[in-house]
Tab-separated table of C-alpha atoms and ligand atoms in Angstrom:
chain	number	residue	atom	x	y	z
B	1	UNK	CA	-15.689	14.905	-28.796
B	2	UNK	CA	-17.962	17.946	-29.309
B	3	UNK	CA	-16.149	21.110	-30.148
B	4	UNK	CA	-14.901	22.470	-26.920
B	5	UNK	CA	-13.001	25.674	-26.492
B	6	UNK	CA	-10.254	24.694	-23.981
B	7	UNK	CA	-8.660	28.105	-23.918
B	8	UNK	CA	-12.036	29.583	-22.973
B	9	UNK	CA	-12.468	26.978	-20.149
B	10	UNK	CA	-9.032	27.770	-18.843
B	11	UNK	CA	-9.648	31.411	-18.752
B	12	UNK	CA	-12.511	30.753	-16.369
B	13	UNK	CA	-9.991	29.784	-13.736
B	14	UNK	CA	-8.233	32.996	-12.397
B	15	UNK	CA	-5.631	31.151	-10.326
B	16	UNK	CA	-4.111	29.428	-13.426
B	17	UNK	CA	-2.721	32.686	-14.675
B	18	UNK	CA	-0.507	33.250	-11.616
B	19	UNK	CA	3.132	32.540	-11.329
B	20	UNK	CA	5.113	30.771	-8.634
B	21	UNK	CA	8.878	31.499	-8.225
B	22	UNK	CA	8.563	33.642	-11.283
B	23	UNK	CA	7.430	30.598	-13.342
B	24	UNK	CA	4.078	29.976	-14.899
B	25	UNK	CA	2.041	27.721	-12.639
B	26	UNK	CA	1.400	24.255	-13.900
B	27	UNK	CA	-1.148	22.726	-11.518
B	28	UNK	CA	-1.109	18.849	-11.630
B	29	UNK	CA	-2.428	18.232	-8.029
B	30	UNK	CA	-6.057	18.055	-9.074
B	31	UNK	CA	-6.631	14.740	-7.243
B	32	UNK	CA	-5.896	16.589	-4.048
B	33	UNK	CA	-8.105	19.523	-4.893
B	34	UNK	CA	-9.369	21.223	-8.092
B	35	UNK	CA	-9.200	24.956	-8.804
B	36	UNK	CA	-12.466	26.916	-8.943
B	37	UNK	CA	-14.005	28.511	-11.936
B	38	UNK	CA	-15.190	32.199	-11.837
B	39	UNK	CA	-18.851	31.125	-11.800
B	40	UNK	CA	-18.344	29.247	-8.496
B	41	UNK	CA	-16.494	32.117	-6.982
B	42	UNK	CA	-19.231	34.508	-8.218
B	43	UNK	CA	-21.966	32.264	-6.852
B	44	UNK	CA	-20.315	32.247	-3.465
B	45	UNK	CA	-20.057	36.060	-3.439
B	46	UNK	CA	-23.627	36.378	-4.598
B	47	UNK	CA	-24.864	34.130	-1.739
B	48	UNK	CA	-22.942	36.150	0.803
B	49	UNK	CA	-23.928	39.564	-0.654
B	50	UNK	CA	-27.522	38.818	-1.625
B	51	UNK	CA	-29.163	36.272	0.674
B	52	UNK	CA	-26.757	35.206	3.474
B	53	UNK	CA	-29.092	34.094	6.245
B	54	UNK	CA	-29.473	30.967	8.355
B	55	UNK	CA	-31.799	28.464	6.547
B	56	UNK	CA	-34.832	26.470	7.429
B	57	UNK	CA	-35.769	28.317	10.503
B	58	UNK	CA	-36.248	31.870	9.473
B	59	UNK	CA	-39.637	33.515	8.617
B	60	UNK	CA	-37.943	36.388	6.959
B	61	UNK	CA	-37.309	36.940	3.318
B	62	UNK	CA	-33.589	36.329	3.255
B	63	UNK	CA	-33.838	33.105	5.140
B	64	UNK	CA	-36.563	31.835	2.644
B	65	UNK	CA	-34.349	32.711	-0.407
B	66	UNK	CA	-31.301	30.984	1.216
B	67	UNK	CA	-33.389	27.969	2.125
B	68	UNK	CA	-34.753	27.730	-1.430
B	69	UNK	CA	-31.211	27.987	-2.927
B	70	UNK	CA	-29.864	25.244	-0.521
B	71	UNK	CA	-32.723	22.893	-1.270
B	72	UNK	CA	-32.481	23.525	-4.973
B	73	UNK	CA	-28.808	22.688	-4.788
B	74	UNK	CA	-29.708	19.385	-3.099
B	75	UNK	CA	-32.045	18.623	-6.092
B	76	UNK	CA	-29.305	19.559	-8.542
B	77	UNK	CA	-26.851	17.257	-6.826
B	78	UNK	CA	-29.383	14.414	-6.740
B	79	UNK	CA	-30.016	14.942	-10.597
B	80	UNK	CA	-26.232	14.955	-11.212
B	81	UNK	CA	-25.551	11.626	-9.666
B	82	UNK	CA	-28.872	9.947	-10.615
B	83	UNK	CA	-30.414	9.752	-7.142
B	84	UNK	CA	-34.146	9.069	-7.194
B	85	UNK	CA	-35.047	11.620	-4.534
B	86	UNK	CA	-33.317	14.672	-3.122
B	87	UNK	CA	-33.941	13.394	0.407
B	88	UNK	CA	-31.356	10.692	-0.284
B	89	UNK	CA	-28.686	13.429	-0.519
B	90	UNK	CA	-27.057	14.342	2.741
B	91	UNK	CA	-24.727	17.316	3.039
B	92	UNK	CA	-21.414	16.579	4.801
B	93	UNK	CA	-18.094	18.259	5.106
B	94	UNK	CA	-16.601	15.947	2.414
B	95	UNK	CA	-16.073	12.330	1.477
B	96	UNK	CA	-14.345	11.683	4.817
B	97	UNK	CA	-17.297	12.838	6.880
B	98	UNK	CA	-19.633	10.960	4.686
B	99	UNK	CA	-17.898	7.713	5.236
B	100	UNK	CA	-17.399	8.324	8.880
B	101	UNK	CA	-21.178	8.974	9.122
B	102	UNK	CA	-21.935	5.599	7.591
B	103	UNK	CA	-19.293	3.793	9.564
B	104	UNK	CA	-20.814	5.201	12.769
B	105	UNK	CA	-24.580	5.068	12.059
B	106	UNK	CA	-24.575	1.839	10.007
B	107	UNK	CA	-22.257	0.296	12.539
B	108	UNK	CA	-24.253	1.196	15.552
B	109	UNK	CA	-27.492	0.077	13.757
B	110	UNK	CA	-26.591	-3.064	11.936
B	111	UNK	CA	-23.214	-4.459	13.090
B	112	UNK	CA	-22.868	-7.127	15.788
B	113	UNK	CA	-19.812	-8.878	17.232
B	114	UNK	CA	-18.171	-11.113	14.646
B	115	UNK	CA	-19.782	-9.412	11.649
B	116	UNK	CA	-17.558	-8.633	8.755
B	117	UNK	CA	-16.719	-5.509	6.630
B	118	UNK	CA	-14.672	-5.714	3.409
B	119	UNK	CA	-12.572	-2.910	2.036
B	120	UNK	CA	-9.927	-3.136	-0.728
B	121	UNK	CA	-6.143	-2.929	-0.669
B	122	UNK	CA	-6.140	0.474	-2.464
B	123	UNK	CA	-8.263	2.454	-0.091
B	124	UNK	CA	-7.537	5.979	0.973
B	125	UNK	CA	-7.231	6.375	4.777
B	126	UNK	CA	-10.671	7.873	4.779
B	127	UNK	CA	-12.230	4.643	3.520
B	128	UNK	CA	-10.138	2.480	5.847
B	129	UNK	CA	-9.636	4.094	9.322
B	130	UNK	CA	-13.348	4.654	9.932
B	131	UNK	CA	-14.068	0.955	9.352
B	132	UNK	CA	-11.184	0.033	11.662
B	133	UNK	CA	-12.696	2.285	14.337
B	134	UNK	CA	-16.067	0.742	13.765
B	135	UNK	CA	-14.715	-2.826	13.894
B	136	UNK	CA	-12.894	-2.045	17.132
B	137	UNK	CA	-16.074	-0.536	18.663
B	138	UNK	CA	-18.368	-3.371	17.474
B	139	UNK	CA	-15.801	-6.246	17.685
B	140	UNK	CA	-16.385	-6.832	14.060
B	141	UNK	CA	-13.772	-8.092	11.531
B	142	UNK	CA	-12.209	-6.125	8.721
B	143	UNK	CA	-11.245	-7.965	5.553
B	144	UNK	CA	-9.165	-6.649	2.722
B	145	UNK	CA	-9.620	-7.511	-0.983
B	146	UNK	CA	-5.985	-8.146	-2.063
B	147	UNK	CA	-4.314	-6.977	-5.384
B	148	UNK	CA	-3.175	-9.071	-8.261
B	149	UNK	CA	0.246	-8.598	-9.682
B	150	UNK	CA	-1.152	-6.201	-12.235
B	151	UNK	CA	-2.578	-4.024	-9.368
B	152	UNK	CA	-6.190	-4.987	-10.254
B	153	UNK	CA	-8.451	-6.009	-7.341
B	154	UNK	CA	-8.574	-9.915	-7.021
B	155	UNK	CA	-12.158	-10.615	-7.553
B	156	UNK	CA	-11.784	-14.348	-7.010
B	157	UNK	CA	-10.294	-13.583	-3.529
B	158	UNK	CA	-13.178	-11.109	-2.985
B	159	UNK	CA	-15.649	-13.884	-3.766
B	160	UNK	CA	-13.929	-16.059	-1.182
B	161	UNK	CA	-14.086	-13.366	1.414
B	162	UNK	CA	-17.906	-12.853	0.992
B	163	UNK	CA	-20.035	-14.875	3.492
B	164	UNK	CA	-23.196	-14.593	5.521
B	165	UNK	CA	-21.425	-12.454	8.105
B	166	UNK	CA	-20.360	-9.841	5.517
B	167	UNK	CA	-22.573	-6.745	6.276
B	168	UNK	CA	-20.828	-4.080	4.175
B	169	UNK	CA	-18.293	-3.697	1.363
B	170	UNK	CA	-16.618	-0.228	0.946
B	171	UNK	CA	-14.464	0.423	-2.033
B	172	UNK	CA	-13.055	3.361	-3.951
B	173	UNK	CA	-14.512	3.846	-7.476
B	174	UNK	CA	-11.070	5.124	-8.614
B	175	UNK	CA	-7.848	4.737	-6.705
B	176	UNK	CA	-6.186	8.147	-5.831
B	177	UNK	CA	-2.679	6.433	-6.047
B	178	UNK	CA	-3.027	4.170	-9.148
B	179	UNK	CA	-5.634	6.078	-11.207
B	180	UNK	CA	-7.158	2.672	-11.861
B	181	UNK	CA	-11.003	2.241	-12.061
B	182	UNK	CA	-12.280	-0.610	-9.879
B	183	UNK	CA	-14.980	-2.889	-11.287
B	184	UNK	CA	-17.618	-1.439	-8.987
B	185	UNK	CA	-20.569	-2.828	-10.995
B	186	UNK	CA	-19.325	-6.307	-10.455
B	187	UNK	CA	-18.335	-5.754	-6.770
B	188	UNK	CA	-21.832	-4.288	-6.108
B	189	UNK	CA	-23.576	-7.271	-7.656
B	190	UNK	CA	-21.380	-9.823	-5.977
B	191	UNK	CA	-21.810	-8.058	-2.602
B	192	UNK	CA	-25.544	-7.784	-3.052
B	193	UNK	CA	-25.791	-11.586	-3.999
B	194	UNK	CA	-24.070	-12.221	-0.649
B	195	UNK	CA	-26.571	-10.020	1.159
B	196	UNK	CA	-24.095	-7.093	1.890
B	197	UNK	CA	-24.525	-3.501	1.381
B	198	UNK	CA	-22.017	-1.431	-0.595
B	199	UNK	CA	-20.433	1.953	-0.121
B	200	UNK	CA	-18.519	3.578	-2.996
B	201	UNK	CA	-15.968	6.113	-2.386
B	202	UNK	CA	-16.433	8.413	-5.363
B	203	UNK	CA	-13.879	11.084	-4.347
B	204	UNK	CA	-11.715	10.355	-7.468
B	205	UNK	CA	-14.488	9.416	-9.890
B	206	UNK	CA	-17.350	11.913	-9.904
B	207	UNK	CA	-15.343	14.734	-11.622
B	208	UNK	CA	-13.978	12.342	-14.267
B	209	UNK	CA	-16.687	9.975	-15.321
B	210	UNK	CA	-20.445	9.681	-15.372
B	211	UNK	CA	-21.913	8.372	-12.142
B	212	UNK	CA	-25.462	7.110	-11.779
B	213	UNK	CA	-26.057	5.745	-8.284
B	214	UNK	CA	-29.404	4.293	-9.241
B	215	UNK	CA	-28.051	2.462	-12.275
B	216	UNK	CA	-25.094	1.237	-10.128
B	217	UNK	CA	-27.481	0.134	-7.380
B	218	UNK	CA	-24.975	1.532	-4.832
B	219	UNK	CA	-26.317	1.652	-1.334
B	220	UNK	CA	-24.034	4.580	-0.378
B	221	UNK	CA	-22.000	6.927	-2.532
B	222	UNK	CA	-19.656	9.619	-1.163
B	223	UNK	CA	-17.766	12.507	-2.766
B	224	UNK	CA	-16.267	15.854	-2.027
B	225	UNK	CA	-17.205	19.235	-3.545
B	226	UNK	CA	-13.576	20.632	-3.667
B	227	UNK	CA	-12.489	17.812	-5.959
B	228	UNK	CA	-15.133	18.708	-8.632
B	229	UNK	CA	-14.526	22.473	-8.957
B	230	UNK	CA	-16.687	23.298	-6.046
B	231	UNK	CA	-15.987	24.826	-2.615
B	232	UNK	CA	-14.094	23.160	0.179
B	233	UNK	CA	-16.055	22.071	3.245
B	234	UNK	CA	-18.972	20.607	1.426
B	235	UNK	CA	-19.463	16.975	0.493
B	236	UNK	CA	-22.148	14.500	-0.263
B	237	UNK	CA	-23.348	11.260	1.102
B	238	UNK	CA	-25.980	9.545	-1.080
B	239	UNK	CA	-27.765	6.692	0.654
B	240	UNK	CA	-30.729	4.524	-0.199
B	241	UNK	CA	-33.692	5.810	1.627
B	242	UNK	CA	-34.736	2.575	3.453
B	243	UNK	CA	-31.223	2.134	4.836
B	244	UNK	CA	-30.871	5.756	5.840
B	245	UNK	CA	-34.181	5.605	7.481
B	246	UNK	CA	-33.248	2.592	9.555
B	247	UNK	CA	-29.861	4.130	10.719
B	248	UNK	CA	-29.588	5.914	13.934
B	249	UNK	CA	-28.615	9.680	13.525
B	250	UNK	CA	-24.972	10.821	13.380
B	251	UNK	CA	-24.677	13.899	15.521
B	252	UNK	CA	-27.308	15.616	17.785
B	253	UNK	CA	-28.275	19.192	17.684
B	254	UNK	CA	-30.477	21.653	15.790
B	255	UNK	CA	-32.072	20.631	12.421
B	256	UNK	CA	-31.934	16.942	13.096
B	257	UNK	CA	-34.803	17.004	15.605
B	258	UNK	CA	-38.562	16.785	15.352
B	259	UNK	CA	-39.469	17.295	19.036
B	260	UNK	CA	-37.245	17.699	21.998
B	261	UNK	CA	-38.081	17.098	25.659
B	262	UNK	CA	-35.652	17.315	28.498
B	263	UNK	CA	-35.160	13.633	28.587
B	264	UNK	CA	-36.095	12.513	25.108
B	265	UNK	CA	-36.023	13.555	21.416
B	266	UNK	CA	-37.729	12.395	18.262
B	267	UNK	CA	-35.727	12.831	15.080
B	268	UNK	CA	-36.433	14.717	11.905
B	269	UNK	CA	-37.142	12.996	8.567
B	270	UNK	CA	-34.543	12.502	5.822
B	271	UNK	CA	-32.240	14.119	4.955
B	272	UNK	CA	-32.264	16.459	7.965
B	273	UNK	CA	-31.986	13.562	10.493
B	274	UNK	CA	-28.249	13.376	9.454
B	275	UNK	CA	-27.625	17.158	9.278
B	276	UNK	CA	-27.242	18.473	12.740
B	277	UNK	CA	-26.359	22.124	13.190
B	278	UNK	CA	-26.299	24.940	10.629
B	279	UNK	CA	-25.494	23.446	7.204
B	280	UNK	CA	-23.002	24.928	4.702
B	281	UNK	CA	-25.659	26.688	2.814
B	282	UNK	CA	-23.084	28.737	0.925
B	283	UNK	CA	-21.098	25.655	0.027
B	284	UNK	CA	-24.195	23.851	-1.307
B	285	UNK	CA	-24.978	26.576	-3.787
B	286	UNK	CA	-21.295	26.801	-4.779
B	287	UNK	CA	-21.277	23.005	-5.439
B	288	UNK	CA	-24.415	23.139	-7.455
B	289	UNK	CA	-22.849	25.893	-9.511
B	290	UNK	CA	-19.744	23.666	-10.031
B	291	UNK	CA	-21.855	20.811	-11.221
B	292	UNK	CA	-23.636	23.226	-13.603
B	293	UNK	CA	-20.149	24.139	-14.912
B	294	UNK	CA	-19.338	20.377	-15.427
B	295	UNK	CA	-22.640	19.744	-17.122
B	296	UNK	CA	-22.079	22.746	-19.432
B	297	UNK	CA	-18.826	20.996	-20.728
B	298	UNK	CA	-20.184	17.501	-20.545
B	299	UNK	CA	-18.688	14.763	-18.318
B	300	UNK	CA	-17.991	12.673	-21.376
B	301	UNK	CA	-16.018	15.444	-22.984
B	302	UNK	CA	-14.088	15.985	-19.658
B	303	UNK	CA	-13.271	12.188	-19.599
B	304	UNK	CA	-12.097	12.240	-23.150
B	305	UNK	CA	-9.900	15.315	-22.605
B	306	UNK	CA	-8.295	13.882	-19.504
B	307	UNK	CA	-7.756	10.507	-21.155
B	308	UNK	CA	-5.988	12.316	-24.001
B	309	UNK	CA	-3.748	14.090	-21.473
B	310	UNK	CA	-3.068	10.887	-19.604
B	311	UNK	CA	-2.095	8.925	-22.789
B	312	UNK	CA	0.168	11.927	-23.917
B	313	UNK	CA	1.750	12.049	-20.442
B	314	UNK	CA	2.286	8.318	-20.161
B	315	UNK	CA	4.034	8.197	-23.633
B	316	UNK	CA	6.382	10.999	-22.625
B	317	UNK	CA	7.091	9.712	-19.089
B	318	UNK	CA	7.906	6.237	-20.400
B	319	UNK	CA	10.766	7.717	-22.497
B	320	UNK	CA	12.523	8.791	-19.290
B	321	UNK	CA	15.258	6.361	-18.316
B	322	UNK	CA	14.426	4.569	-15.025
B	323	UNK	CA	10.736	5.477	-15.177
B	324	UNK	CA	8.457	3.222	-13.253
B	325	UNK	CA	4.727	3.902	-13.675
B	326	UNK	CA	2.790	2.405	-10.773
B	327	UNK	CA	-0.112	0.243	-11.782
B	328	UNK	CA	-2.037	0.846	-15.060
B	329	UNK	CA	-3.612	4.237	-14.792
B	330	UNK	CA	-6.562	5.144	-16.976
B	331	UNK	CA	-8.354	7.830	-14.945
B	332	UNK	CA	-6.971	11.252	-14.116
B	333	UNK	CA	-4.016	10.113	-11.977
B	334	UNK	CA	-0.488	8.867	-12.755
B	335	UNK	CA	1.907	7.787	-9.969
B	336	UNK	CA	5.552	7.125	-10.800
B	337	UNK	CA	9.041	6.856	-9.513
B	338	UNK	CA	12.380	7.403	-11.322
B	339	UNK	CA	15.204	4.922	-10.553
B	340	UNK	CA	16.127	5.199	-6.853
B	341	UNK	CA	15.379	8.844	-6.618
B	342	UNK	CA	13.125	9.688	-3.656
B	343	UNK	CA	9.741	11.001	-4.795
B	344	UNK	CA	9.955	13.951	-2.485
B	345	UNK	CA	13.174	15.161	-4.023
B	346	UNK	CA	11.490	15.154	-7.419
B	347	UNK	CA	8.531	16.969	-6.053
B	348	UNK	CA	10.594	19.768	-4.549
B	349	UNK	CA	12.583	20.345	-7.762
B	350	UNK	CA	9.395	20.284	-9.943
B	351	UNK	CA	7.899	22.794	-7.532
B	352	UNK	CA	10.907	25.135	-8.019
B	353	UNK	CA	10.110	25.095	-11.688
B	354	UNK	CA	6.454	25.935	-11.132
B	355	UNK	CA	5.015	22.534	-11.434
B	356	UNK	CA	2.759	21.459	-8.589
B	357	UNK	CA	2.616	17.788	-8.037
B	358	UNK	CA	2.019	15.559	-4.935
B	359	UNK	CA	4.567	13.215	-3.471
B	360	UNK	CA	4.337	10.644	-0.536
B	361	UNK	CA	1.937	7.941	0.304
B	362	UNK	CA	-1.213	9.878	-0.705
B	363	UNK	CA	-3.103	8.943	2.326
B	364	UNK	CA	-2.906	5.333	1.269
B	365	UNK	CA	-0.015	4.150	3.375
B	366	UNK	CA	-0.940	0.386	3.430
B	367	UNK	CA	-0.984	0.344	-0.331
B	368	UNK	CA	2.334	2.097	-0.713
B	369	UNK	CA	3.934	-0.340	1.796
B	370	UNK	CA	2.309	-3.253	-0.014
B	371	UNK	CA	3.839	-2.150	-3.261
B	372	UNK	CA	7.201	-1.805	-1.412
B	373	UNK	CA	7.600	1.889	-2.417
B	374	UNK	CA	8.922	4.825	-0.451
B	375	UNK	CA	6.091	6.784	-1.883
B	376	UNK	CA	5.320	8.058	-5.406
B	377	UNK	CA	5.279	11.269	-7.372
B	378	UNK	CA	1.688	11.791	-8.476
B	379	UNK	CA	0.375	13.973	-11.241
B	380	UNK	CA	-3.299	14.419	-11.699
B	381	UNK	CA	-5.415	16.087	-14.288
B	382	UNK	CA	-8.490	18.339	-14.569
B	383	UNK	CA	-10.393	19.887	-17.499
B	384	UNK	CA	-8.275	22.963	-17.698
B	385	UNK	CA	-4.823	21.125	-18.109
B	386	UNK	CA	-3.155	21.098	-21.470
B	387	UNK	CA	-0.552	19.094	-23.412
B	388	UNK	CA	1.714	22.179	-23.273
B	389	UNK	CA	1.653	21.927	-19.573
B	390	UNK	CA	2.740	18.202	-19.826
B	391	UNK	CA	5.572	19.302	-22.017
B	392	UNK	CA	6.726	21.864	-19.317
B	393	UNK	CA	6.319	19.156	-16.643
B	394	UNK	CA	8.378	16.562	-18.674
B	395	UNK	CA	11.113	19.136	-19.314
B	396	UNK	CA	11.245	20.100	-15.615
B	397	UNK	CA	11.282	16.418	-14.659
B	398	UNK	CA	14.196	15.717	-16.854
B	399	UNK	CA	16.132	18.547	-15.302
B	400	UNK	CA	15.167	17.293	-11.816
B	401	UNK	CA	16.300	13.766	-12.637
B	402	UNK	CA	19.506	14.936	-14.218
B	403	UNK	CA	20.305	16.933	-10.960
B	404	UNK	CA	19.370	14.045	-8.655
B	405	UNK	CA	21.054	11.094	-10.324
A	501	LIG	N1	-11.146	8.970	-0.822
A	501	LIG	C1	-10.299	9.205	-1.904
A	501	LIG	C2	-10.090	8.123	-2.849
A	501	LIG	C3	-9.623	10.382	-2.009
A	501	LIG	O1	-8.745	10.603	-3.039
A	501	LIG	C4	-9.774	11.416	-0.970
A	501	LIG	C5	-9.042	12.775	-1.045
A	501	LIG	N2	-7.732	12.652	-1.378
A	501	LIG	C6	-10.728	11.125	0.039
A	501	LIG	C7	-11.320	9.907	0.051
A	501	LIG	C8	-10.953	12.165	1.153
A	501	LIG	O2	-11.615	13.279	0.617
A	501	LIG	P1	-11.794	14.547	1.540
A	501	LIG	O3	-10.425	14.876	2.145
A	501	LIG	O4	-12.283	15.589	0.633
A	501	LIG	O5	-12.774	14.154	2.551
């Protein structure tokens, strides 16, 4: 790893210095949302104080500056994920809206009764419910890639599910419960051989590993700004141009139109066809700044640091009696339970000691039920976390377990 000053990185996040219940905050809920570095906060303030103005339609100076900043952000995002063209980048509110957009527009354009969609057993509700809704609307069939005993996706079963009726496969790059990386390269190539398109839910991957959508040959890729040090309320849908062009629009309104008559409308070109209404032109520049922050550290360095933390944490967790790590985490997230203690009770007692973790089904209720669990305690890492924080968490966890057993 190149020489990185982690203390310097940490100091760029003002919230990390605060206390909760008179304890130093240890923030291990990064899979839910990441904290924001000062540069992203500054960029947002700069946008509001220097050029806040509605974009694309204004003849005046501020509007032109705002439009340029927003469109430059689109280019930066395209570059970050290896998209060939910035018009393949659609601004959404987040991963959830990006997937809903595809489920609706792809569904209405390409799905007929009896067609099949495949998702995996580990999906977040965001990459499950929109497909259920689409299948209900279109009388299509939803198939699920099962898990093997080791919590890996069963690719043999996936192969057997693929057939000429399979129109789309939607899978998470990284599971937000298991912290396991799905073999998306293999899944994409198997799906393409069967003639199906593929959507990758990158909500838990893009901040932790290099993503190149062109190299992956993904047809769609979705992620959220707030999980990669950017603002909340902005997310990205990448799509291949020919598929996006063929799809009907998502919502109607300003921006997405070319010409409007009382009874008829022609639609704008990409990407605007899918961006009805005033876009989040402050969020876009904030997200671009967040990606600049990530690039300045280097995604490979981030990955290495987080892997070090994960290995260190796993070693310590495994020394606690009754510890059950769920699955085989390798990326950013560890889910666990201790004996018969309810995960919520552990979460509350950790919180009282300043340690923020997440408990419950993590918006993946079918997976948690499949694993026969009441939920899990989930810790998740970001670039600013440290081994010292893991030590604090382990000490707090031991206290919690002692009190609850
Ligand atoms: N997919 C996965 C794998 C996630 O972890 C999340 C967020 N927890 C989402 C989708 C939804 O992201 P958002 O709420 O930002 O739309």
